[in-house]
N, CA, C and O atoms as a Tinker XYZ file with bonds, in Angstrom:
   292  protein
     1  N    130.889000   67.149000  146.972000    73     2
     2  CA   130.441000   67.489000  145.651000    64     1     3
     3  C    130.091000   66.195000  144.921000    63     2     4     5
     4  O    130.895000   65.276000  144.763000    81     3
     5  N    128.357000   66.193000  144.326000    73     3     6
     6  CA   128.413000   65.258000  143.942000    64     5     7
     7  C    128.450000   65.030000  142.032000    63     6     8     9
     8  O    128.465000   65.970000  141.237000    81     7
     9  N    128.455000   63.737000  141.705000    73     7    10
    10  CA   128.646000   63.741000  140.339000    64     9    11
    11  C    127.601000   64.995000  139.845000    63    10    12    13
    12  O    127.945000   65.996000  139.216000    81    11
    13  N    126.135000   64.634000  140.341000    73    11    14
    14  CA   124.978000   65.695000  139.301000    64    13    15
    15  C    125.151000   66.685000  139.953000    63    14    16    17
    16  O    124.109000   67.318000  140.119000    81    15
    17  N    126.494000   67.339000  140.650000    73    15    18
    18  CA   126.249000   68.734000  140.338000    64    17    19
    19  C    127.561000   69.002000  139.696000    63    18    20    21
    20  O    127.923000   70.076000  140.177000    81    19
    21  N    128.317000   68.651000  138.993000    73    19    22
    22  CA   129.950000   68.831000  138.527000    64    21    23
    23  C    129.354000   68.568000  137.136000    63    22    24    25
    24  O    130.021000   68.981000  136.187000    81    23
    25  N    128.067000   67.871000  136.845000    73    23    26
    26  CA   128.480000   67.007000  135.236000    64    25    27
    27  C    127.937000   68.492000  134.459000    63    26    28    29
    28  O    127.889000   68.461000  133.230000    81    27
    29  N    127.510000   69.847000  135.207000    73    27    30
    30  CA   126.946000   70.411000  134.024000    64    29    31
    31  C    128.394000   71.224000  133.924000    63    30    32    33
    32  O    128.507000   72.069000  133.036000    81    31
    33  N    129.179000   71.047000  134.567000    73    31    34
    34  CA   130.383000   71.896000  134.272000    64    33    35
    35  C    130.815000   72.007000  133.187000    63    34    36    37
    36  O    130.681000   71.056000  132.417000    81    35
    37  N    131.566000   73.355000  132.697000    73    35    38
    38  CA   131.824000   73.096000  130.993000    64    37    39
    39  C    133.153000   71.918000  131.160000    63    38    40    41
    40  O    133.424000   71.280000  132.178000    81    39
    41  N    133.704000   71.880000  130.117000    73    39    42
    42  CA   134.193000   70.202000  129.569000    64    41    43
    43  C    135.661000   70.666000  130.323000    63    42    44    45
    44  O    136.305000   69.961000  131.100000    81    43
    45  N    136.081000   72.345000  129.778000    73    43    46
    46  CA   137.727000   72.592000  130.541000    64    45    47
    47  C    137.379000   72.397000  132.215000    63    46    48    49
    48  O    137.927000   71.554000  132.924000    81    47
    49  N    136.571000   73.159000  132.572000    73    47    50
    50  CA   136.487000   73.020000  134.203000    64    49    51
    51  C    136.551000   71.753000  135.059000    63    50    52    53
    52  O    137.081000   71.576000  136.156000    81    51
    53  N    135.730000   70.746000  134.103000    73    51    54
    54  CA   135.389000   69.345000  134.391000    64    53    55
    55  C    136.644000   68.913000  134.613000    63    54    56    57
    56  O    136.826000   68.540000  135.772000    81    55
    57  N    137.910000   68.811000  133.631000    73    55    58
    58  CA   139.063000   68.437000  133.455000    64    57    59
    59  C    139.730000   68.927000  134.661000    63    58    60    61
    60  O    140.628000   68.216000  135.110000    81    59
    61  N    139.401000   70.192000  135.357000    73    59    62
    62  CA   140.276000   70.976000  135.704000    64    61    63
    63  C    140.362000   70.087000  137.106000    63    62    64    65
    64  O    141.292000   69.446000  137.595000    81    63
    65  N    138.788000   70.357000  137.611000    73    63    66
    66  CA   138.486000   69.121000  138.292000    64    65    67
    67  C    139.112000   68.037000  138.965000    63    66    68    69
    68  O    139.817000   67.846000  139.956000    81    67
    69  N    138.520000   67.329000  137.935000    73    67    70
    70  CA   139.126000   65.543000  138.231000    64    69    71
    71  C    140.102000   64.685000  137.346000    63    70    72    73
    72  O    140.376000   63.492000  137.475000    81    71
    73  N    140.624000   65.717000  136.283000    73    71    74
    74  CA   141.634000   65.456000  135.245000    64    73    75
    75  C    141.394000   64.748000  133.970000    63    74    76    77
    76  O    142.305000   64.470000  133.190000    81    75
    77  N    140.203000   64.474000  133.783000    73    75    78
    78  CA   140.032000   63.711000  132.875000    64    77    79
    79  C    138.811000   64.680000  132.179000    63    78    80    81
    80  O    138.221000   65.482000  132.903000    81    79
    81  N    138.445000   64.555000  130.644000    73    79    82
    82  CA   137.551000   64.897000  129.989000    64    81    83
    83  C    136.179000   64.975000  130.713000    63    82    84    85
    84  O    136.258000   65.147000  131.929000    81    83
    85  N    134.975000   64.880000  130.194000    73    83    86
    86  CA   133.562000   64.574000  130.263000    64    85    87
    87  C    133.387000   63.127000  129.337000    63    86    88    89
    88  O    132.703000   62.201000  129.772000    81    87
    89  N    133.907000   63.069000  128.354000    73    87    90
    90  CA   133.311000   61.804000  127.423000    64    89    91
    91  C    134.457000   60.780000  128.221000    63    90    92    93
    92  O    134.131000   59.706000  128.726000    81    91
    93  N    135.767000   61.293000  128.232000    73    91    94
    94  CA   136.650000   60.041000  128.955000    64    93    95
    95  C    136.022000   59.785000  130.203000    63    94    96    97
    96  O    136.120000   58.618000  130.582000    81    95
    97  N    135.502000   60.442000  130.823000    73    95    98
    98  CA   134.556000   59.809000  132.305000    64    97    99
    99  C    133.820000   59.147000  132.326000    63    98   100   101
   100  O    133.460000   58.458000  133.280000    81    99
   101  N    133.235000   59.205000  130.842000    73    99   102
   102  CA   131.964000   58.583000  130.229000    64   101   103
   103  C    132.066000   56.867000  130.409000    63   102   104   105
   104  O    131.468000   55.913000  130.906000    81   103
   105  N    133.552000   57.304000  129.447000    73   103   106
   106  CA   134.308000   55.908000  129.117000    64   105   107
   107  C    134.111000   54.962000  130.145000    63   106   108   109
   108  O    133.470000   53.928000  130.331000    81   107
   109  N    135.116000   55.900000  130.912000    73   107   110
   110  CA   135.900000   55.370000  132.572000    64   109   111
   111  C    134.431000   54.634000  132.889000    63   110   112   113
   112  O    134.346000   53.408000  132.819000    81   111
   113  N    133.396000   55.381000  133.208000    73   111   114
   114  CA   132.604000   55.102000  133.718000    64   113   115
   115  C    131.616000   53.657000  133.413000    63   114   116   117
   116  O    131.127000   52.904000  134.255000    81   115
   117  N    131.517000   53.574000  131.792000    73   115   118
   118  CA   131.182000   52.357000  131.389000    64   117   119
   119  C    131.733000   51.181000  131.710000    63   118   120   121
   120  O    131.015000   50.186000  131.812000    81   119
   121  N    133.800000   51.088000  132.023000    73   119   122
   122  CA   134.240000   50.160000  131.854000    64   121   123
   123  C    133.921000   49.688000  133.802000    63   122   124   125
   124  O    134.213000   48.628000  134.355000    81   123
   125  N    133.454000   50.545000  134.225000    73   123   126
   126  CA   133.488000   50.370000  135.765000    64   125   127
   127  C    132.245000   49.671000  136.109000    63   126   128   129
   128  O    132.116000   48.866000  137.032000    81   127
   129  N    131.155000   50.133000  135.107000    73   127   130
   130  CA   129.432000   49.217000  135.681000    64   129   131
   131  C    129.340000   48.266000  134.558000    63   130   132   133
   132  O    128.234000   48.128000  134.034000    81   131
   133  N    130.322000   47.604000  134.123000    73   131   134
   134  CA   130.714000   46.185000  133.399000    64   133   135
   135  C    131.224000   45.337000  134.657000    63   134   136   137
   136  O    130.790000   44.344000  135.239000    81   135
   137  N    132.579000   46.349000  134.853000    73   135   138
   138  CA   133.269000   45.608000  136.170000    64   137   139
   139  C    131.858000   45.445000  137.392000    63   138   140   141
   140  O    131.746000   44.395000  138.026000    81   139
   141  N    131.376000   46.007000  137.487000    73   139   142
   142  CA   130.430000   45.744000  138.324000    64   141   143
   143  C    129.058000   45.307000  138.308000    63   142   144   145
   144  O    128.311000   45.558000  139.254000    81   143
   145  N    128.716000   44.725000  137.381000    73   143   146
   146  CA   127.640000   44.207000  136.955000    64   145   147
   147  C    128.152000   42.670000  137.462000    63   146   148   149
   148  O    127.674000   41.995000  138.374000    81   147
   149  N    129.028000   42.419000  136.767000    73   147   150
   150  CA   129.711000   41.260000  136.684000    64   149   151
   151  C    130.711000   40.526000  138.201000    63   150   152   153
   152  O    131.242000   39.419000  138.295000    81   151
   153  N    130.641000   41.929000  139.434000    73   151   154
   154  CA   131.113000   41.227000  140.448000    64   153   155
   155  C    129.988000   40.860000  141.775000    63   154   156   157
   156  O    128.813000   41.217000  141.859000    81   155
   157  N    130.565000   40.262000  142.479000    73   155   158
   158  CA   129.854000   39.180000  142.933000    64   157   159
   159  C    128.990000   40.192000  144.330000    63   158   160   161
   160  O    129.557000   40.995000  145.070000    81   159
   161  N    128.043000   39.954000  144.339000    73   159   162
   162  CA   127.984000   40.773000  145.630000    64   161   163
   163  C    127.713000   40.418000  147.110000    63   162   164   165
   164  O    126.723000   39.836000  147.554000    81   163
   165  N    128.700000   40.847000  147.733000    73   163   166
   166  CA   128.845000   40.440000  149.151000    64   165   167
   167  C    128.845000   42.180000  150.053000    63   166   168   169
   168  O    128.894000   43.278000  149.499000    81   167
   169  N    128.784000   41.937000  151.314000    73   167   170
   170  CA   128.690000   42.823000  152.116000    64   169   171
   171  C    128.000000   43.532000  151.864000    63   170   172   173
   172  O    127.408000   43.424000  150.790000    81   171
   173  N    127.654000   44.955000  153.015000    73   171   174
   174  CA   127.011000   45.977000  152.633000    64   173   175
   175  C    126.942000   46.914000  151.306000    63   174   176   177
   176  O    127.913000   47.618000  151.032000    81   175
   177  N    125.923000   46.914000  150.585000    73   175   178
   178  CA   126.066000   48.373000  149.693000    64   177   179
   179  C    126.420000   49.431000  150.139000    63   178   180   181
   180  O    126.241000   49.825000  151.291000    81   179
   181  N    127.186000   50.231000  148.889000    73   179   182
   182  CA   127.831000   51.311000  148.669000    64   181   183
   183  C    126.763000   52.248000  148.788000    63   182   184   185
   184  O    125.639000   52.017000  148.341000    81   183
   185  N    127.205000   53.705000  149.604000    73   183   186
   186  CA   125.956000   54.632000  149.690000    64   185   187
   187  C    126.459000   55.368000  148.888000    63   186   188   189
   188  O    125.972000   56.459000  149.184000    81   187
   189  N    127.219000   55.540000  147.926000    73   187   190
   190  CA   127.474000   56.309000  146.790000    64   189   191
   191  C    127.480000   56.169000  145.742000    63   190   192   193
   192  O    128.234000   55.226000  145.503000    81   191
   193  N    126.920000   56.696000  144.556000    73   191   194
   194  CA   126.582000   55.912000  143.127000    64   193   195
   195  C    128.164000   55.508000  142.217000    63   194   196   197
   196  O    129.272000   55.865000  142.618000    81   195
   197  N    128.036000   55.092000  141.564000    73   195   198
   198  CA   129.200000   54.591000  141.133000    64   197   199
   199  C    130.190000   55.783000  140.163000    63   198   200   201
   200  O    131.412000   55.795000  140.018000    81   199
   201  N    129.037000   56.831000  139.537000    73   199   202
   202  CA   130.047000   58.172000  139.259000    64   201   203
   203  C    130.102000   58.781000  140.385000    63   202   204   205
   204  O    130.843000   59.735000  140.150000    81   203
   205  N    129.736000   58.847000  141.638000    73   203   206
   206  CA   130.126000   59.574000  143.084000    64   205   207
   207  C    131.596000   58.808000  143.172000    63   206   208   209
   208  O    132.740000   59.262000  143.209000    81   207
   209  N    131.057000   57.390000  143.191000    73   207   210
   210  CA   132.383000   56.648000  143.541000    64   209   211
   211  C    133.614000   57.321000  142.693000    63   210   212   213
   212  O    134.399000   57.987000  143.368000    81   211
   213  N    133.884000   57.213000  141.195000    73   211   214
   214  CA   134.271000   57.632000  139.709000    64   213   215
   215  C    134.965000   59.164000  140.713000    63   214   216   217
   216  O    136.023000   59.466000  141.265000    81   215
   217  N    134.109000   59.550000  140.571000    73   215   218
   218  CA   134.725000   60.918000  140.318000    64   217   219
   219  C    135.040000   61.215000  141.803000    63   218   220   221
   220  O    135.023000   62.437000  141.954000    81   219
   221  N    135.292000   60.638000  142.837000    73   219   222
   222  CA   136.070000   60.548000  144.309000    64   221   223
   223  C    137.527000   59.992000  144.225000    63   222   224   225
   224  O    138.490000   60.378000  144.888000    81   223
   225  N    137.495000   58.896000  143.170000    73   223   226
   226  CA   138.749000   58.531000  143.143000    64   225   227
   227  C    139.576000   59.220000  142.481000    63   226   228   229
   228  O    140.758000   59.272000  142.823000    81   227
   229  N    138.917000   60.132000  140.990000    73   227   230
   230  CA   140.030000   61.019000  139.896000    64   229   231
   231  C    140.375000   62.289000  141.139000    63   230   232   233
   232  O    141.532000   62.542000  141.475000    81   231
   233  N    139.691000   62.692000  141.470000    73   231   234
   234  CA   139.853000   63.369000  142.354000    64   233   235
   235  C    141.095000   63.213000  143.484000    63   234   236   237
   236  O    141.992000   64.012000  143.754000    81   235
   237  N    140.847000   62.074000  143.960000    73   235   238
   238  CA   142.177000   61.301000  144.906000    64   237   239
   239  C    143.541000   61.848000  144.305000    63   238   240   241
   240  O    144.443000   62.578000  144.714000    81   239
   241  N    143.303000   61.249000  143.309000    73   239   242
   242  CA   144.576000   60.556000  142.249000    64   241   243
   243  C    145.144000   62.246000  141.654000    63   242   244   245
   244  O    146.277000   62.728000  141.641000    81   243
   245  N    143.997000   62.740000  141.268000    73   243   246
   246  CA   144.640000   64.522000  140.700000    64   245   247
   247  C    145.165000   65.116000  141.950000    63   246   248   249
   248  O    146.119000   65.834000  141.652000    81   247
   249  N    144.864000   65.120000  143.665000    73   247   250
   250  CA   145.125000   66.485000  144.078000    64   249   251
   251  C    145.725000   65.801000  145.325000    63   250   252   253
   252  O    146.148000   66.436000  146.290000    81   251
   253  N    145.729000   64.213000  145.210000    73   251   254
   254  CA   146.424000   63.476000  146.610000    64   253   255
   255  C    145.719000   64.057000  147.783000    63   254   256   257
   256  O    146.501000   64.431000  148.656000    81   255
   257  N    144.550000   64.224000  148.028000    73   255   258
   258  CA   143.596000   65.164000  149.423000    64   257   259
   259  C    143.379000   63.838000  149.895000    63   258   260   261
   260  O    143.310000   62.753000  149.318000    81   259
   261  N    143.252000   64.326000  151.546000    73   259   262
   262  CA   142.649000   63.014000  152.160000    64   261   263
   263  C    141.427000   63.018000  151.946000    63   262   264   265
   264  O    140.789000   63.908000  151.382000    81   263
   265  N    140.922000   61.746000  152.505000    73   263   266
   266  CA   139.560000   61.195000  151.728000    64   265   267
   267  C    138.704000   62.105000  152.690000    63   266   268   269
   268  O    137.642000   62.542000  152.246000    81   267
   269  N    139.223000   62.530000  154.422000    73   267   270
   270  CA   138.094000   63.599000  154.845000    64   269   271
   271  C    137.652000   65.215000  154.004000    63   270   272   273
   272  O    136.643000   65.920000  154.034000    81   271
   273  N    138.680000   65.290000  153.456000    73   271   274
   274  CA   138.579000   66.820000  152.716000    64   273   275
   275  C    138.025000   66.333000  151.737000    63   274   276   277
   276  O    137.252000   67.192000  151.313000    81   275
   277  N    137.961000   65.194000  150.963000    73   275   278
   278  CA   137.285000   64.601000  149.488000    64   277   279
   279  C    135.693000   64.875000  150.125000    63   278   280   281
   280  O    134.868000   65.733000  149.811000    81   279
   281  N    135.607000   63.422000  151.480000    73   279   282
   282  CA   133.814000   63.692000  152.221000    64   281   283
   283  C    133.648000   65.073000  152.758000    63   282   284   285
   284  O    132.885000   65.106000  153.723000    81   283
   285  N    134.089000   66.084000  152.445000    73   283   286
   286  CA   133.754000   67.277000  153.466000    64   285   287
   287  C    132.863000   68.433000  152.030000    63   286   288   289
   288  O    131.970000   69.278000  152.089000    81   287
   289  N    133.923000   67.718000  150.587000    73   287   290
   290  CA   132.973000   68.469000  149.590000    64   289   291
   291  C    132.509000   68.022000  148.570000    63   290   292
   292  O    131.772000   68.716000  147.871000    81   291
């Protein structure tokens, strides 16, 4: 499941989700492409956008799933 298909979710479902709001993701999300603007880049790029990334980890962190059941939806 990726970010553009979860973001039209209403705001409770969103939460229900990945635990956090829609505008706090927002947040989350700003303070993360600061952090990453600003780091250095080495190795291969990431094939996932950085709210794919975002919303893989709230996900982690809300339901403790392994990361194959996280890549499976």
């Amino acid at each position: 499941m990726t970010y553009e298909q979860v973001k039209s979710l209403k705001s409770e479902d969103f939460k229900r989700l990945c635990g956090v709001r829609p505008d706090t993701f927002n947040e989350m999300l700003e303070v993360v492409r600061s952090l990453h603007r600003t780091k250095q880049k080495t190795g291969r790029p990431g094939k996932l956008s950085l709210e794919d990334q975002l919303l893989m980890t709230l996900e982690y962190w809300r339901e403790y799933r392994t990361y194959f059941h996280i890549g499976q939806s």
